[in-house]
Structure formats: C-alpha cells, structure tokens
mmCIF file of C-alpha atoms in Angstrom:
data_model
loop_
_atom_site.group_PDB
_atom_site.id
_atom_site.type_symbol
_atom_site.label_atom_id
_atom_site.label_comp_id
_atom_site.label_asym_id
_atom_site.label_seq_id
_atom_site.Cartn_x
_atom_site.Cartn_y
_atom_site.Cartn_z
ATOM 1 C CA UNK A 6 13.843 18.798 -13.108
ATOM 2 C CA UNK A 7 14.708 20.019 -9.261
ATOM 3 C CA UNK A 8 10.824 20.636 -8.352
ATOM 4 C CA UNK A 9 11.909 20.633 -4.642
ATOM 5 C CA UNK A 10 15.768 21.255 -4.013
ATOM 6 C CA UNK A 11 15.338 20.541 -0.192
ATOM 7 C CA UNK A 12 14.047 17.689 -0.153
ATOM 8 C CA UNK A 13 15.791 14.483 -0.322
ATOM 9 C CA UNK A 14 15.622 12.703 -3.696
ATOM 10 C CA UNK A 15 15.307 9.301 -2.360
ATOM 11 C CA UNK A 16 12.002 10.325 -0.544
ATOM 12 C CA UNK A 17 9.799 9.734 -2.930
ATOM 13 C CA UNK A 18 5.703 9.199 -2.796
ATOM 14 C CA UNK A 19 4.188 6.312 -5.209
ATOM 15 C CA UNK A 20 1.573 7.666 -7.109
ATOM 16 C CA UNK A 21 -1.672 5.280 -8.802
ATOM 17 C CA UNK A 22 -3.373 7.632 -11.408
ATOM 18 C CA UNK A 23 -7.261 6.471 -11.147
ATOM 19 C CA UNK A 24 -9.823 7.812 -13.933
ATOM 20 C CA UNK A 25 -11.316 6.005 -16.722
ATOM 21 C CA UNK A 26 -11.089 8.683 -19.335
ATOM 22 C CA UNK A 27 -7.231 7.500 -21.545
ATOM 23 C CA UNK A 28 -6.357 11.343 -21.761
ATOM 24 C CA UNK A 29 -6.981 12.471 -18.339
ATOM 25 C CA UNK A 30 -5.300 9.866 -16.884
ATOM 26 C CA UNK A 31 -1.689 10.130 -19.045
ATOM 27 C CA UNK A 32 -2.646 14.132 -18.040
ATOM 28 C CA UNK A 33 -1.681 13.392 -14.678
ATOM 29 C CA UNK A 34 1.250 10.788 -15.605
ATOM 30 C CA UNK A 35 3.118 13.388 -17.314
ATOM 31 C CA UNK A 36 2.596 16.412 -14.277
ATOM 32 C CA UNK A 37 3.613 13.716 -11.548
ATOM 33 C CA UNK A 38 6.739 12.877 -13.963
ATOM 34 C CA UNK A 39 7.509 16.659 -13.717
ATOM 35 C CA UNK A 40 7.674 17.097 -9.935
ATOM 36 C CA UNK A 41 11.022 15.105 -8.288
ATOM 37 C CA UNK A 42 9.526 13.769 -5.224
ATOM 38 C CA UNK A 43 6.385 11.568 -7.288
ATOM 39 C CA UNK A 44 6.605 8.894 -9.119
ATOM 40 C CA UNK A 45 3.793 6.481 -10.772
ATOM 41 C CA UNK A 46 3.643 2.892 -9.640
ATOM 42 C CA UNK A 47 0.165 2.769 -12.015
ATOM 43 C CA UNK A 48 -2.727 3.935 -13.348
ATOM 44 C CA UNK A 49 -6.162 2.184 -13.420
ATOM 45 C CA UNK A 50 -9.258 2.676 -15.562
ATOM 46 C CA UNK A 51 -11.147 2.192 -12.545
ATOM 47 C CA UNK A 52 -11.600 1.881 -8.986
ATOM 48 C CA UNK A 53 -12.033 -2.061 -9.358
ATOM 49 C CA UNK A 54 -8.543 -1.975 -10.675
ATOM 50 C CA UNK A 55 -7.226 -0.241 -8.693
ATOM 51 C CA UNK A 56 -8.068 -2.226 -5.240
ATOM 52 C CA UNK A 57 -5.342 -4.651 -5.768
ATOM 53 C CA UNK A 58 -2.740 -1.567 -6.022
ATOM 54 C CA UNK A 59 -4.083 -0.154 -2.327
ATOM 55 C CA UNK A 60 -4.683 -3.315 -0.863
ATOM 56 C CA UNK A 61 -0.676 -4.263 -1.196
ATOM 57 C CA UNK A 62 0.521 -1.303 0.069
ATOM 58 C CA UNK A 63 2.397 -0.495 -3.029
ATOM 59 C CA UNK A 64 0.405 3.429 -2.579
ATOM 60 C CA UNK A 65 1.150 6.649 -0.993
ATOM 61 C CA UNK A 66 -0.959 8.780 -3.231
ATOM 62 C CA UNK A 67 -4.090 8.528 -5.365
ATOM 63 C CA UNK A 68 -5.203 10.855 -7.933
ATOM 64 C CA UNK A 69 -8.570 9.742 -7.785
ATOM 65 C CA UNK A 70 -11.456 10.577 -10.163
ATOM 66 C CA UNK A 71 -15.092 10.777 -9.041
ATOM 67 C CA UNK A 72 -17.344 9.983 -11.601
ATOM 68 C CA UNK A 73 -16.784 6.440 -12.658
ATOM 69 C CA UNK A 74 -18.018 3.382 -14.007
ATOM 70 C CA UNK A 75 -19.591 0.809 -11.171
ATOM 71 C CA UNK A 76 -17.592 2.148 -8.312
ATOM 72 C CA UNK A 77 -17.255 5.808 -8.097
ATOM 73 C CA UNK A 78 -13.814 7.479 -6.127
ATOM 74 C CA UNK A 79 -15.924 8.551 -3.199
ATOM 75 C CA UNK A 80 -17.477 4.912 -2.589
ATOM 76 C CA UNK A 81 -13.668 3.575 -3.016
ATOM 77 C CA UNK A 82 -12.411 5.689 -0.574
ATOM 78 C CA UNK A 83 -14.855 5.371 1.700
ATOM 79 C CA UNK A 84 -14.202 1.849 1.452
ATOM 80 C CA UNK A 85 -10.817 1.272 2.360
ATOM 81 C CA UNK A 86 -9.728 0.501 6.030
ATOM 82 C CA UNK A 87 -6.733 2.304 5.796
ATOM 83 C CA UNK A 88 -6.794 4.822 2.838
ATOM 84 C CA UNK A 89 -3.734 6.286 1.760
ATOM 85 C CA UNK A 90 -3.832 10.004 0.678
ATOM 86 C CA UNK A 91 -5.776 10.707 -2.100
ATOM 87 C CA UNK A 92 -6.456 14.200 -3.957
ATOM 88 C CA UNK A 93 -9.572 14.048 -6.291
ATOM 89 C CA UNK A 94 -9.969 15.212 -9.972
ATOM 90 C CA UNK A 95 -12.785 15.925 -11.653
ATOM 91 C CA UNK A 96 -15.117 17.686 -13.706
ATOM 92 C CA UNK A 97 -17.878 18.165 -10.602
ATOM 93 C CA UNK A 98 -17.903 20.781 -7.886
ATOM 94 C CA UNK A 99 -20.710 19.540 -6.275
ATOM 95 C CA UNK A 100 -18.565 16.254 -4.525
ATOM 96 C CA UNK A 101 -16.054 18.685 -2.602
ATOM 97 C CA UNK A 102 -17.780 18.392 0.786
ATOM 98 C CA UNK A 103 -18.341 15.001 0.292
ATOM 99 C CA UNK A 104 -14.326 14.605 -0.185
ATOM 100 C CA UNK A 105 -12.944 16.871 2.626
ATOM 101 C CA UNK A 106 -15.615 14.477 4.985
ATOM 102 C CA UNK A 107 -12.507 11.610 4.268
ATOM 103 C CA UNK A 108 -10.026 13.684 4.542
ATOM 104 C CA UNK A 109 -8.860 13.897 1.087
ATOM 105 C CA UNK A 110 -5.682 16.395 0.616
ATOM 106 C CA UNK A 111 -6.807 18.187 -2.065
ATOM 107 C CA UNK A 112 -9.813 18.691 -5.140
ATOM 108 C CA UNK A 113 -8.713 19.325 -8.018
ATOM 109 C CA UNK A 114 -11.355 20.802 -10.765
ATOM 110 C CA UNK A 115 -10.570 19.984 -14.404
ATOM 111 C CA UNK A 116 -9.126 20.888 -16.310
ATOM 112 C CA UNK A 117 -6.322 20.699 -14.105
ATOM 113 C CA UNK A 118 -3.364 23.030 -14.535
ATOM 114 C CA UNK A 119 -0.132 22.368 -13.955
ATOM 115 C CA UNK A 120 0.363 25.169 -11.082
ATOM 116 C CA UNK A 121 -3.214 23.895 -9.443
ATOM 117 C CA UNK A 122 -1.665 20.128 -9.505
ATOM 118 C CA UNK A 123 1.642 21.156 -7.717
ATOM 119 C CA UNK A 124 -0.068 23.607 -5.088
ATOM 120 C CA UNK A 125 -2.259 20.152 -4.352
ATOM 121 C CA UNK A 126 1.169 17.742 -4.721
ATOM 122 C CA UNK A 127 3.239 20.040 -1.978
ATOM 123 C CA UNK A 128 0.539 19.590 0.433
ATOM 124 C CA UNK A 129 0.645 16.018 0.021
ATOM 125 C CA UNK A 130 4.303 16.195 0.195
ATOM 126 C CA UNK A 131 3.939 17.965 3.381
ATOM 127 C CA UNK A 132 1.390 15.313 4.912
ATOM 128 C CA UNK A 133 3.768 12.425 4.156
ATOM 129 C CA UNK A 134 6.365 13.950 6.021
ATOM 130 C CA UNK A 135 4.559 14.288 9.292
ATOM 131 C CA UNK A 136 3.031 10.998 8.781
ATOM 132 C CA UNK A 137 6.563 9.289 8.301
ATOM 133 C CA UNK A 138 7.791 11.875 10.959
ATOM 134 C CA UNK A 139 5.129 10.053 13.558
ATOM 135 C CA UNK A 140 5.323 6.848 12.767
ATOM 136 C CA UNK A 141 7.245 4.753 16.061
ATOM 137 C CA UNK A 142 10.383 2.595 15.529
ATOM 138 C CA UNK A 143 9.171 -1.272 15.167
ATOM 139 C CA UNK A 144 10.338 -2.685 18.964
ATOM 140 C CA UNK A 145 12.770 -5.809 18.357
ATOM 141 C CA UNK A 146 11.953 -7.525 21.137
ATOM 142 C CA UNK A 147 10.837 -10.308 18.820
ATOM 143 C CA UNK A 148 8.030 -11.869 21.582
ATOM 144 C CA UNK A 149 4.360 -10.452 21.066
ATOM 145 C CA UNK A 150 1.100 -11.948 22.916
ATOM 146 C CA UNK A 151 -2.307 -12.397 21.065
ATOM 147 C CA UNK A 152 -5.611 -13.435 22.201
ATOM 148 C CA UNK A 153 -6.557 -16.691 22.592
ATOM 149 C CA UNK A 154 -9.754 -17.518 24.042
ATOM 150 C CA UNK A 155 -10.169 -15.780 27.368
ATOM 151 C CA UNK A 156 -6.575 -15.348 27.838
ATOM 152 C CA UNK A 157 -3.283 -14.448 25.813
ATOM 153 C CA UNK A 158 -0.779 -16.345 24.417
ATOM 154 C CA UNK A 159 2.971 -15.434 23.917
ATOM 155 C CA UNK A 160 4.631 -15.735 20.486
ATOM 156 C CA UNK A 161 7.762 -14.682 18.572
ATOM 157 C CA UNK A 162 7.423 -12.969 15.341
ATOM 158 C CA UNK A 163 10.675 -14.636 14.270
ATOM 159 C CA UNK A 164 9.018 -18.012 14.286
ATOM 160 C CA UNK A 165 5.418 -17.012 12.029
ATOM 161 C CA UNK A 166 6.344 -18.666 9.090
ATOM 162 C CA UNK A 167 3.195 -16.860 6.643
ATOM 163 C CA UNK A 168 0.263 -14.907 8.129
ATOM 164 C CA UNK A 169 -2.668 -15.606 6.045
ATOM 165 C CA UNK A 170 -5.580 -12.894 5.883
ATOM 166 C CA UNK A 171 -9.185 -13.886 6.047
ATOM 167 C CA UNK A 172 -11.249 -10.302 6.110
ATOM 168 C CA UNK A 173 -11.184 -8.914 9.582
ATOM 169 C CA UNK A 174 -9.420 -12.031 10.981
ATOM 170 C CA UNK A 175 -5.873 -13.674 9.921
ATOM 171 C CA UNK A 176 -4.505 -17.131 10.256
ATOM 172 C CA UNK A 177 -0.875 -16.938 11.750
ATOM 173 C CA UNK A 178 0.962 -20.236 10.546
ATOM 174 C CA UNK A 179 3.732 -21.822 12.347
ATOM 175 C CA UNK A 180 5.781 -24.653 12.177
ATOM 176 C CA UNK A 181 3.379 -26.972 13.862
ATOM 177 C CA UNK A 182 0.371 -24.836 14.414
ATOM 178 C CA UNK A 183 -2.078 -22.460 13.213
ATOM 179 C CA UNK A 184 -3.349 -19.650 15.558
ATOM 180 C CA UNK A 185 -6.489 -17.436 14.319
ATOM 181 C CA UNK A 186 -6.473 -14.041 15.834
ATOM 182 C CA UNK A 187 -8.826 -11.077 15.088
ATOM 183 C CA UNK A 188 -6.607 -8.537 13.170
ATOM 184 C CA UNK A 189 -6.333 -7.134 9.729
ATOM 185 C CA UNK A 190 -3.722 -7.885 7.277
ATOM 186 C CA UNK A 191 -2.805 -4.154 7.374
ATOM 187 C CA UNK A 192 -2.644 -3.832 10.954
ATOM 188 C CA UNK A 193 -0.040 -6.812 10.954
ATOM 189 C CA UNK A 194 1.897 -5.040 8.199
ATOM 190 C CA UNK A 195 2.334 -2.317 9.921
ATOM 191 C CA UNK A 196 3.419 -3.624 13.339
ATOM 192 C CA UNK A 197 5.908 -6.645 12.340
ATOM 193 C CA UNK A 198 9.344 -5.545 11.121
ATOM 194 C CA UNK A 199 9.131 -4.612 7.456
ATOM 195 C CA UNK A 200 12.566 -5.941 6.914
ATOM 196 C CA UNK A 201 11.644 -9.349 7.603
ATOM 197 C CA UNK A 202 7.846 -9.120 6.468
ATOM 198 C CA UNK A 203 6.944 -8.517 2.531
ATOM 199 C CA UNK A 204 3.141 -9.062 1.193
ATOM 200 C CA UNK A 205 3.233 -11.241 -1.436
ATOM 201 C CA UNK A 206 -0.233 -11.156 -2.277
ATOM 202 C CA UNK A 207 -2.912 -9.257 -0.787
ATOM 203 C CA UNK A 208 -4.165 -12.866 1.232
ATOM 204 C CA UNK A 209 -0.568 -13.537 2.173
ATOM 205 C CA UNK A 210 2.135 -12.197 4.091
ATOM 206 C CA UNK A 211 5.413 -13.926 4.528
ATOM 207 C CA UNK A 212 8.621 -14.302 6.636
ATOM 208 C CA UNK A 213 11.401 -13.665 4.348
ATOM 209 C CA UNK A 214 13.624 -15.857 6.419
ATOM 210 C CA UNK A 215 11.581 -19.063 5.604
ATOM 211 C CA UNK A 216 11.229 -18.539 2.416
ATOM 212 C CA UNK A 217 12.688 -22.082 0.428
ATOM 213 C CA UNK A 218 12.062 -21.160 -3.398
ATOM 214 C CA UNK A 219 10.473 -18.800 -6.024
ATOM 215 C CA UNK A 220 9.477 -19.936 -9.200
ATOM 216 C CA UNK A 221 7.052 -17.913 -11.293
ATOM 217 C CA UNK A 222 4.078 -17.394 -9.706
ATOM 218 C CA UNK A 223 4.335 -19.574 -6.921
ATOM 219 C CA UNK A 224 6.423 -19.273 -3.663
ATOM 220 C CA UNK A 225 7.397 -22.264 -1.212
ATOM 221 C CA UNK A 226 7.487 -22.614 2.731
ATOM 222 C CA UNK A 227 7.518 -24.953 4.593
ATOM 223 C CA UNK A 228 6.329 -27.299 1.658
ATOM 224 C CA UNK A 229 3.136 -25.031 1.316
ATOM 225 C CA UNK A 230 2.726 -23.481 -2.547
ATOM 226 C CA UNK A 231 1.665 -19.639 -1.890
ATOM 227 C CA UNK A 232 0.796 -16.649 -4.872
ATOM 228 C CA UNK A 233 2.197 -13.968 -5.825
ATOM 229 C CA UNK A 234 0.265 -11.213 -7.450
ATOM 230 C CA UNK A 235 1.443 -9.775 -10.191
ATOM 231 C CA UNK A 236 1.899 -6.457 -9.256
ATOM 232 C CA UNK A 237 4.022 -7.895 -6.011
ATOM 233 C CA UNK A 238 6.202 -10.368 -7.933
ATOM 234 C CA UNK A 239 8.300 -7.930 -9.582
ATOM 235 C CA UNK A 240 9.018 -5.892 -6.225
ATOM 236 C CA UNK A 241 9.637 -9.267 -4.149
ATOM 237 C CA UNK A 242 12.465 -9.905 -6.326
ATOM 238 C CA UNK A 243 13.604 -6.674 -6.121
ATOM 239 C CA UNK A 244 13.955 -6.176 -2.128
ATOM 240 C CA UNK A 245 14.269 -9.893 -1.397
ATOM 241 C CA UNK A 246 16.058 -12.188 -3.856
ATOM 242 C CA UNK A 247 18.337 -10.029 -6.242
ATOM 243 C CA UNK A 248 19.967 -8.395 -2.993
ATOM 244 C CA UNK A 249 21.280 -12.089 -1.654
ATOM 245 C CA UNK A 250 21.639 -13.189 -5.248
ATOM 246 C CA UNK A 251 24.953 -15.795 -5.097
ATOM 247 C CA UNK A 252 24.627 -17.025 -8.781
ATOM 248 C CA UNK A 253 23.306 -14.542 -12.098
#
C-alpha cells in the first residue's frame, strides 16, 4: 500500500510499539504495517522492556503509552540521554503539556483512529527528514584527540579495538592499552564511522575490522570474550558477517 508515493521506499523509520494493554499495542502494529515508510522492530509491555530497544539504537520512533506499570512513558522519556522521537497514546488528556515539555511529535488520544495516527506518523516522517538532512558527514581523517589528564592525547579510530561503556564514562581498548575518557556510549556512536563501528550490546561497541570469531552469544577480539544482546545478534550478522560470507 503506496501511503507516500514520494518518498523513497528504502527510507524507512523503525518503530517500538510501547503499552502494556495486548490489544492496544497489536492496534498500532497493524496501522504502522499500513503506512510504507514504518516498520516495527518491536513492541514492549513496558517501558523496562523497552530500554534495551532505545539504548542500542535499533529506534527511530516510539509509540509510547503513558499510564504504565512501574515506569510510566513520561518518566522513560524523560530519562533517556538521547531520546528518539516518540508520539504518545493514551487514554489521558491531562499528560499533553507534560509531553510537548520533551518534545514529543505528537499525542495521540485513544481510541486512536487510523486518520489521527497518520496525521501524527507524517509529522514524524517530516522530522526524520530534517534530522537526517542535518546530520554532518563522519570526517575520515581517522586521528581524533581525547583528554587525558590536563592535556590531550592523539589517537586513531582505526586502531580502538572495542569501546566499552561505563555510565557517563567509556573505556577505549587498544592493543596494548586502555584509555578512560568521559563520554557516553551514544556520543561515540554517533561520531565514529558507522561502517566500521556496530553496538553489539548496549556495554559494548566494536571495531568490525578486529573482529576474530562469532559463535552464539559470544564474540572474540583480541582473545577477549564480549556479548551480544539478543536483540543485536540477529542484526550483527546481518550488516557484518553474511555480507563477507566466503563459505554457506
């Protein structure tokens, strides 16, 4: 179904589906599944579950509910670093000043039509596009300097072999060292080439070039055993191994 005939089909946003009511949430599955340029990477019963989803980067756009269980969608939001967009649904009014304040794209009352749900998908559409539109080319110069100390030190991407995050602060490991620098896992993500970068896990984030082996789980460099999540294996294969794939 050509929602959108202009816009490219391979520009797609990744949709997680967050509410813990079964119906509301396949409710939403089945509009996104109707409109060409959104697709669902998940759903989640709650906020909780849903952290893991965010936290890899695997998320464009959540269709967040408010009222839940333990962690409601406003406290969620409000605690993510780097929230992607998010348009709320729910059953209350009486949140909707609370959402515009983080600069949610849309509210959504239910029950949700299907009209209501596109109006609120084509502004997100419209958001990612300026958003992707703004974002600068990666430089290749492969040096960068962090801070060490009073002073910087010089480094080359090309030689990190896994960055491991640690809250607020990250542990850059190399060959024969280990620098600590203070810098998120996201921030990192976002500034090293995304080619050679992939998040394994939401602790780790590796250089694809020093990767030695995968075997369930587990992933080897350097003689160090790292995770994979779950929700990251499947994709790692994907982007990573099945494209330089010599024997099937």
């Amino acid at each position: 179904m050509n929602m959108n005939p202009e816009l490219p089909s391979k520009v797609m946003i990744r949709c997680l589906v967050v509410d813990d009511e079964p119906l509301a949430r396949h409710s939403i599955i089945d509009f996104i599944e109707k409109v060409d340029f959104l697709e669902v990477v998940g759903s989640c019963a709650s906020a909780l579950e849903a952290s893991e989803y965010v936290q890899n980067g695997q998320v464009d756009l959540l269709f967040l509910d408010i009222n839940m269980p333990y962690l409601s969608g406003l406290e969620f939001l409000d605690s993510l670093e780097r929230p992607p967009m998010a348009i709320f649904t729910t059953a209350y009014s009486e949140h909707a000043l609370e959402g515009y304040r983080l600069q949610i794209v849309d509210y959504l009352l239910k029950p949700i039509t299907f009209q209501r749900f596109y109006q609120a998908s084509l502004k997100a559409q419209q958001l990612f596009s300026l958003t992707a539109s703004a974002k600068q080319p990666v430089p290749v110069d492969p040096f960068l300097y962090i801070r060490q100390g009073e002073g910087f030190q010089k480094i080359s991407w090309t030689d990190i072999l896994y960055i491991e995050g640690m809250q607020n602060y990250a542990k850059l490991h190399f060959k024969n060292q280990v620098l600590v620098i203070h810098q998120t896992m996201i921030s990192l993500e976002e500034t090293l080439p995304k080619e050679k970068f992939f998040r394994i896990h939401k602790s780790f984030l590796v250089n694809i070039d020093h990767i030695d082996s995968i075997a369930g789980g587990r992933l080897s460099i350097n003689g160090q055993q790292l995770p994979i999540s779950r929700t990251r294996r499947e994709a790692l294969l994907k982007e990573v191994v099945y494209k330089n794939l010599l024997s099937r």
